[in-house]
Coordinates of C-alpha atoms in Angstrom, one line a residue:
X1 CA -57.7 154.2 211.7
X2 CA -55.4 151.9 213.7
X3 CA -55.7 148.2 213.3
X4 CA -53.8 147.1 216.4
X5 CA -56.1 147.8 219.3
X6 CA -58.9 149.0 217.0
X7 CA -62.4 148.9 218.6
X8 CA -64.8 146.7 216.7
X9 CA -68.5 146.2 217.5
X10 CA -70.0 143.0 216.2
X11 CA -73.8 142.7 216.2
X12 CA -74.9 139.0 216.6
X13 CA -73.5 136.1 218.5
X14 CA -74.7 133.1 216.5
X15 CA -71.8 131.7 214.4
X16 CA -70.2 134.5 212.3
X17 CA -70.0 136.9 215.2
X18 CA -68.1 134.7 217.7
X19 CA -65.8 133.4 214.9
X20 CA -65.0 137.0 213.9
X21 CA -64.5 138.1 217.5
X22 CA -62.0 135.2 218.1
X23 CA -59.9 136.1 215.1
X24 CA -60.1 139.9 215.6
X25 CA -58.9 139.5 219.2
X26 CA -56.1 137.2 218.1
X27 CA -55.0 139.7 215.4
X28 CA -54.8 142.6 218.0
X29 CA -58.2 144.2 217.8
X30 CA -60.6 144.9 220.7
X31 CA -63.9 143.2 219.7
X32 CA -67.2 143.8 221.5
X33 CA -70.2 141.5 220.6
X34 CA -73.7 142.6 221.3
X35 CA -76.5 140.0 221.2
X36 CA -80.2 140.7 221.6
X37 CA -81.0 137.4 223.4
X38 CA -80.3 137.3 227.2
X39 CA -78.4 134.0 226.8
X40 CA -77.3 131.8 223.9
X41 CA -79.2 128.6 223.3
X42 CA -76.4 126.1 223.6
X43 CA -76.3 122.3 223.5
X44 CA -78.9 120.6 221.4
X45 CA -80.7 123.8 220.4
X46 CA -81.3 124.8 216.8
X47 CA -81.2 122.6 213.8
X48 CA -78.4 120.5 212.2
X49 CA -75.9 122.5 210.1
X50 CA -73.1 121.4 207.9
X51 CA -69.5 122.4 208.0
X52 CA -67.4 121.8 204.9
X53 CA -63.7 121.9 204.0
X54 CA -62.3 125.3 204.7
X55 CA -64.7 126.0 207.5
X56 CA -63.4 123.0 209.3
X57 CA -59.8 124.2 208.6
X58 CA -60.6 127.6 210.3
X59 CA -62.2 125.8 213.3
X60 CA -59.1 123.6 213.5
X61 CA -56.9 126.8 213.6
X62 CA -59.1 127.8 216.5
X63 CA -58.2 124.6 218.4
X64 CA -61.8 123.5 218.4
X65 CA -61.9 120.8 215.6
X66 CA -61.9 117.8 218.0
X67 CA -64.8 119.2 220.0
X68 CA -66.8 119.8 216.8
X69 CA -66.2 116.3 215.6
X70 CA -67.1 114.8 219.0
X71 CA -70.4 116.8 218.9
X72 CA -71.5 115.6 215.4
X73 CA -75.1 114.5 215.0
X74 CA -74.2 110.8 214.5
X75 CA -76.8 110.5 211.7
X76 CA -75.8 107.5 209.7
X77 CA -78.8 106.5 207.6
X78 CA -81.4 108.6 205.7
X79 CA -84.7 106.8 205.0
X80 CA -86.8 108.2 202.2
X81 CA -90.5 107.5 202.5
X82 CA -93.5 107.9 200.1
X83 CA -97.1 106.8 200.6
X84 CA -97.6 103.3 199.3
X85 CA -93.9 102.5 198.7
X86 CA -91.2 100.8 200.6
X87 CA -88.6 102.9 202.4
X88 CA -85.3 103.6 200.6
X89 CA -82.3 103.7 202.9
X90 CA -79.2 105.7 201.9
X91 CA -76.0 106.2 203.9
X92 CA -75.7 109.8 205.0
X93 CA -72.0 109.6 204.1
X94 CA -72.9 108.8 200.5
X95 CA -75.3 111.7 200.3
X96 CA -72.5 114.1 201.4
X97 CA -69.5 112.8 199.5
X98 CA -70.2 114.9 196.4
X99 CA -70.4 118.0 198.5
X100 CA -67.1 117.8 200.3
X101 CA -64.4 115.3 201.3
X102 CA -64.3 117.0 204.7
X103 CA -67.8 117.3 206.3
X104 CA -69.3 117.4 209.8
X105 CA -73.0 117.8 210.6
X106 CA -73.5 119.4 214.0
X107 CA -76.4 120.9 215.9
X108 CA -76.3 124.7 215.7
X109 CA -76.4 125.1 219.5
X110 CA -73.4 122.8 219.9
X111 CA -71.4 124.7 217.3
X112 CA -72.4 128.0 218.9
X113 CA -71.2 126.8 222.3
X114 CA -67.9 125.6 221.1
X115 CA -67.1 128.7 219.1
X116 CA -68.2 131.0 221.9
X117 CA -66.1 129.2 224.5
X118 CA -63.0 129.2 222.3
X119 CA -62.8 133.0 222.5
X120 CA -65.1 134.4 225.1
X121 CA -62.3 135.4 227.5
X122 CA -60.6 137.6 224.9
X123 CA -63.8 139.5 223.8
X124 CA -66.4 141.6 225.5
X125 CA -70.0 140.2 225.2
X126 CA -73.1 142.3 225.9
X127 CA -76.2 140.0 226.1
X128 CA -79.8 141.2 226.2
X129 CA -79.0 144.3 224.2
X130 CA -79.0 145.5 220.6
X131 CA -78.1 148.4 218.4
X132 CA -80.7 151.2 218.1
X133 CA -78.9 153.7 215.9
X134 CA -75.6 154.2 214.0
X135 CA -74.0 157.5 213.0
X136 CA -70.7 157.6 211.1
X137 CA -68.4 160.5 211.9
X138 CA -64.8 161.4 211.1
X139 CA -63.6 159.5 214.2
X140 CA -65.6 156.2 213.7
X141 CA -69.2 155.1 214.3
X142 CA -71.3 156.5 217.1
X143 CA -73.5 153.7 218.4
X144 CA -76.6 153.9 220.6
X145 CA -78.0 150.8 222.2
X146 CA -81.4 149.7 223.4
X147 CA -79.9 149.7 226.9
X148 CA -76.9 151.5 228.3
X149 CA -74.7 154.4 227.3
X150 CA -73.7 155.2 223.7
X151 CA -70.2 154.2 222.6
X152 CA -67.9 154.9 219.6
X153 CA -66.2 152.2 217.6
X154 CA -63.7 152.2 214.7
X155 CA -65.7 149.6 212.9
X156 CA -69.2 148.1 213.2
X157 CA -69.9 144.6 211.8
X158 CA -73.4 143.2 211.3
X159 CA -73.4 139.4 212.0
X160 CA -77.0 139.4 212.9
X161 CA -78.5 137.1 210.3
X162 CA -81.1 137.1 207.6
X163 CA -83.2 139.9 209.3
X164 CA -80.2 142.0 210.2
X165 CA -80.7 145.1 212.3
X166 CA -77.3 146.5 211.3
X167 CA -78.2 146.1 207.6
X168 CA -81.5 147.9 208.0
X169 CA -79.9 150.8 209.9
X170 CA -76.9 151.2 207.6
X171 CA -78.2 150.2 204.2
X172 CA -82.0 150.4 204.2
X173 CA -85.1 148.2 204.5
X174 CA -84.8 144.4 204.1
X175 CA -87.1 144.3 201.1
X176 CA -84.4 145.8 198.9
X177 CA -82.1 142.9 199.4
X178 CA -84.3 139.8 200.2
X179 CA -84.6 137.4 197.2
X180 CA -87.4 134.9 198.0
X181 CA -86.6 131.5 196.4
X182 CA -90.0 130.0 196.6
X183 CA -89.9 127.9 199.8
X184 CA -90.0 127.9 203.6
X185 CA -88.6 125.8 206.4
X186 CA -89.7 125.2 209.9
X187 CA -87.8 123.4 212.7
X188 CA -88.9 122.3 216.1
X189 CA -88.2 119.7 218.8
X190 CA -90.4 116.7 219.8
X191 CA -89.7 113.7 222.0
X192 CA -88.0 110.9 220.2
X193 CA -91.1 108.8 220.4
X194 CA -90.1 106.7 217.4
X195 CA -86.9 105.7 219.2
X196 CA -84.7 106.7 216.2
X197 CA -81.1 105.8 216.5
X198 CA -78.6 107.4 214.1
X199 CA -81.4 107.5 211.4
X200 CA -83.3 110.4 209.7
X201 CA -86.7 109.7 208.3
X202 CA -87.9 111.9 205.4
X203 CA -91.4 111.8 204.0
X204 CA -92.3 113.6 200.8
X205 CA -95.4 114.6 198.9
X206 CA -95.6 117.1 196.0
X207 CA -94.7 120.5 197.3
X208 CA -94.0 119.6 200.9
X209 CA -91.7 117.4 202.9
X210 CA -91.4 116.4 206.6
X211 CA -88.3 114.9 208.3
X212 CA -87.4 113.8 211.8
X213 CA -84.0 112.9 213.2
X214 CA -82.7 112.1 216.7
X215 CA -80.7 114.6 218.7
X216 CA -77.8 112.5 220.0
X217 CA -77.8 111.7 223.7
X218 CA -80.9 113.8 224.6
X219 CA -84.1 111.6 224.1
X220 CA -85.3 114.4 221.8
X221 CA -85.8 114.6 218.0
X222 CA -85.8 117.5 215.7
X223 CA -88.5 118.0 213.0
X224 CA -87.7 119.7 209.7
X225 CA -90.5 120.8 207.4
X226 CA -89.8 122.2 203.9
X227 CA -92.5 123.4 201.5
X228 CA -93.0 125.3 198.3
X229 CA -95.1 128.4 197.8
X230 CA -95.0 130.8 194.8
X231 CA -95.3 133.9 197.0
X232 CA -94.2 134.8 200.5
X233 CA -96.6 134.1 203.4
X234 CA -98.2 137.0 205.2
X235 CA -97.6 136.4 208.9
X236 CA -96.0 138.0 211.9
X237 CA -92.7 136.3 212.4
X238 CA -92.8 137.3 216.1
X239 CA -96.2 135.7 216.7
X240 CA -95.7 132.1 217.6
X241 CA -99.4 131.2 217.6
X242 CA -99.7 132.6 214.0
X243 CA -96.8 130.5 212.9
X244 CA -98.3 127.4 214.4
X245 CA -101.6 128.0 212.6
X246 CA -99.8 128.6 209.3
X247 CA -98.0 125.3 209.6
X248 CA -101.1 123.3 210.6
X249 CA -103.0 124.7 207.6
X250 CA -100.2 123.9 205.2
X251 CA -99.7 120.4 206.5
X252 CA -103.3 119.5 207.1
X253 CA -104.2 116.1 205.5
X254 CA -100.6 115.0 205.0
X255 CA -100.0 111.3 205.9
X256 CA -97.3 109.4 207.7
X257 CA -96.3 110.8 211.2
X258 CA -97.4 114.3 210.3
X259 CA -100.6 114.4 212.4
X260 CA -98.5 113.4 215.5
X261 CA -95.8 116.0 214.7
X262 CA -98.5 118.7 214.4
X263 CA -99.9 117.8 217.7
X264 CA -96.4 118.0 219.2
X265 CA -95.9 121.4 217.6
X266 CA -98.5 122.9 220.0
X267 CA -96.1 122.5 222.9
X268 CA -92.8 123.0 221.2
X269 CA -91.1 126.1 222.6
X270 CA -88.3 126.4 220.0
X271 CA -90.2 126.7 216.7
X272 CA -88.1 128.4 214.0
X273 CA -89.9 129.4 210.8
X274 CA -88.5 131.5 208.0
X275 CA -88.5 131.9 204.2
X276 CA -85.8 130.3 202.1
X277 CA -84.3 133.5 200.8
X278 CA -81.0 134.9 199.7
X279 CA -79.6 138.3 200.6
X280 CA -78.2 140.0 197.5
X281 CA -76.2 143.2 197.8
X282 CA -73.9 145.1 195.5
X283 CA -71.6 145.8 198.4
X284 CA -71.5 144.7 202.1
X285 CA -69.7 147.8 203.2
X286 CA -70.7 151.4 203.8
X287 CA -67.9 153.5 205.3
X288 CA -67.0 152.0 208.6
X289 CA -69.9 149.5 208.7
X290 CA -69.8 146.1 207.0
X291 CA -71.7 142.8 207.1
X292 CA -70.7 139.2 207.4
X293 CA -72.5 135.9 207.0
X294 CA -76.3 135.8 206.4
X295 CA -76.6 139.5 207.1
X296 CA -74.8 140.3 203.9
X297 CA -75.0 137.3 201.7
X298 CA -77.3 134.6 203.0
X299 CA -77.4 131.8 200.3
X300 CA -80.7 130.6 201.8
X301 CA -81.4 128.6 204.9
X302 CA -81.1 124.8 204.5
X303 CA -80.0 125.0 200.9
X304 CA -76.7 126.8 200.4
X305 CA -74.0 126.0 203.0
X306 CA -74.7 129.2 204.9
X307 CA -73.0 128.2 208.1
X308 CA -69.8 127.3 206.4
X309 CA -69.9 130.5 204.4
X310 CA -70.4 132.5 207.6
X311 CA -67.3 130.9 209.2
X312 CA -65.3 131.5 206.1
X313 CA -66.5 135.1 205.7
X314 CA -65.7 135.9 209.4
X315 CA -62.1 134.6 209.0
X316 CA -61.5 136.4 205.7
X317 CA -62.8 139.7 207.1
X318 CA -60.6 139.5 210.2
X319 CA -57.5 138.4 208.3
X320 CA -57.9 141.0 205.6
X321 CA -58.3 143.8 208.1
X322 CA -55.2 142.6 209.9
X323 CA -53.2 142.3 206.6
X324 CA -54.2 145.9 205.7
X325 CA -51.9 147.1 208.5
X326 CA -54.0 150.1 209.5
X327 CA -55.8 150.9 206.2
X328 CA -59.3 149.8 207.2
X329 CA -60.8 150.8 203.8
X330 CA -58.3 148.6 202.0
X331 CA -58.9 145.7 204.3
X332 CA -62.7 145.9 203.8
X333 CA -62.3 146.1 200.0
X334 CA -60.0 143.1 200.1
X335 CA -62.5 141.1 202.1
X336 CA -65.2 141.7 199.5
X337 CA -62.9 140.9 196.6
X338 CA -61.8 137.7 198.2
X339 CA -65.2 136.4 199.1
X340 CA -67.5 137.8 196.3
X341 CA -66.9 134.8 193.9
X342 CA -67.8 132.3 196.5
X343 CA -70.9 134.2 197.5
X344 CA -72.1 134.6 193.9
X345 CA -71.7 130.8 193.3
X346 CA -73.4 129.9 196.5
X347 CA -76.4 131.9 195.6
X348 CA -76.7 130.0 192.3
X349 CA -76.7 126.7 194.1
X350 CA -79.5 127.5 196.4
X351 CA -82.4 127.4 193.9
X352 CA -81.1 124.1 192.4
X353 CA -81.0 122.4 195.8
X354 CA -84.4 123.7 196.7
X355 CA -85.9 122.0 193.7
X356 CA -84.1 118.8 194.6
X357 CA -85.3 118.8 198.2
X358 CA -88.9 119.7 197.6
X359 CA -90.4 117.8 194.6
X360 CA -92.7 120.1 192.6
X361 CA -94.5 117.3 190.7
X362 CA -95.2 113.6 190.9
X363 CA -92.6 113.1 188.2
X364 CA -90.0 114.9 190.3
X365 CA -91.0 112.8 193.4
X366 CA -90.6 109.6 191.4
X367 CA -87.2 110.8 190.1
X368 CA -86.0 111.6 193.6
X369 CA -86.8 108.1 194.7
X370 CA -85.0 106.5 191.8
X371 CA -81.9 108.7 192.3
X372 CA -81.8 107.6 196.0
X373 CA -82.3 104.0 195.1
X374 CA -79.6 104.1 192.5
X375 CA -77.0 106.1 194.5
X376 CA -75.4 103.2 196.4
X377 CA -74.9 101.2 193.2
X378 CA -73.1 103.8 191.3
X379 CA -69.3 104.1 191.0
X380 CA -67.8 106.7 193.3
X381 CA -67.2 109.4 190.6
X382 CA -70.8 109.1 189.4
X383 CA -72.1 109.4 193.0
X384 CA -70.0 112.5 193.5
X385 CA -71.5 114.1 190.4
X386 CA -75.0 113.2 191.4
X387 CA -74.6 114.6 194.9
X388 CA -72.6 117.7 194.1
X389 CA -75.6 119.9 193.6
X390 CA -74.3 121.6 190.5
X391 CA -70.8 122.1 191.9
X392 CA -71.3 121.6 195.7
X393 CA -71.5 124.1 198.5
X394 CA -68.0 123.3 199.4
X395 CA -66.4 123.9 196.0
X396 CA -67.0 127.6 196.0
X397 CA -65.6 127.9 199.5
X398 CA -62.4 125.9 198.7
X399 CA -61.7 128.4 195.9
X400 CA -61.1 131.1 198.5
X401 CA -57.4 131.5 199.3
X402 CA -57.1 131.7 203.1
X403 CA -54.2 133.6 204.8
X404 CA -52.2 131.4 207.1
X405 CA -52.9 132.7 210.7
X406 CA -49.4 131.8 211.7
X407 CA -48.1 134.6 209.6
X408 CA -50.6 137.1 210.9
X409 CA -50.2 137.0 214.7

């Protein structure tokens, strides 16, 4: 199949999809992005995500690094709180230095807007639509949509997240690939009633934590809840009322600001709730269908550097397809070979970080407090070891050799 001018359908317009569309277009493909939501939630929407080392390099190549840096969250201090104890304040910069020397924290909605606007004029976007069926033939992939006429593409890429439609249609049911790590997260917006300025407050009890941080320049704050559970919860992830009931039951009786946060939850219209799970697959490719980002190799929401891995994976996929000079199968195989070691390592880090973020016992809660109290007093090499999370989400990304886009255009 031809690379120059090749027709590529990308399902999903969060992070991996628009990054992939940008680079495919730049390398001579004709990308179409289909997104089930009617419009993307830009600006302060979503939760804070981290961009490390090579992900920032890719965004710099897109000409968008200055915008990403300007849109950073501005969180400077993390205050760790426990019942009956004084707060422990730690610089957010100290907490991140063991992860990567280059790091930006940004709201997901801000990142999505910047990436989308960087390449929207060079790609076709279909909002309010999704794939309903895929059929591979000798001339490509025949695609039927929820709305509109069917079309044929040379390649279909699933960039549609942890609960990927593309993965289900091409590879089978989600249960085959979902590896539950033993925890959940929930994120929602509340008024910044504590008047937080560049400070995150985090409160921890055994098995559950709650945090709140300001959304820069909006008068709003974002709430992050993380908790442990030995088995997945049984709830309808499309039923907002059921999700609110689940959270209220799990956080009932918790101290600090949690009663106020639960009251605000009743009117929050942006609740995101999901398991902390990895997606583990032997291959991300089946014929002329492949996966990128969380759809193929989620390292676990909130624990594994998934956003940076999505940016990296999208660029590697586009550059390897371009370098294959018309041999699509070779390009897809090279994509998997280049990225597989980083994915494997990222999925080892997730369980370790989860245990660190959510103390499972009083002893672990005490140890977390002591580590945070000690952190500012340690020499820099010791701080980096303590905050590297067994190697750091950035280390496995930096091991991937990126092709210079200047040699590919």
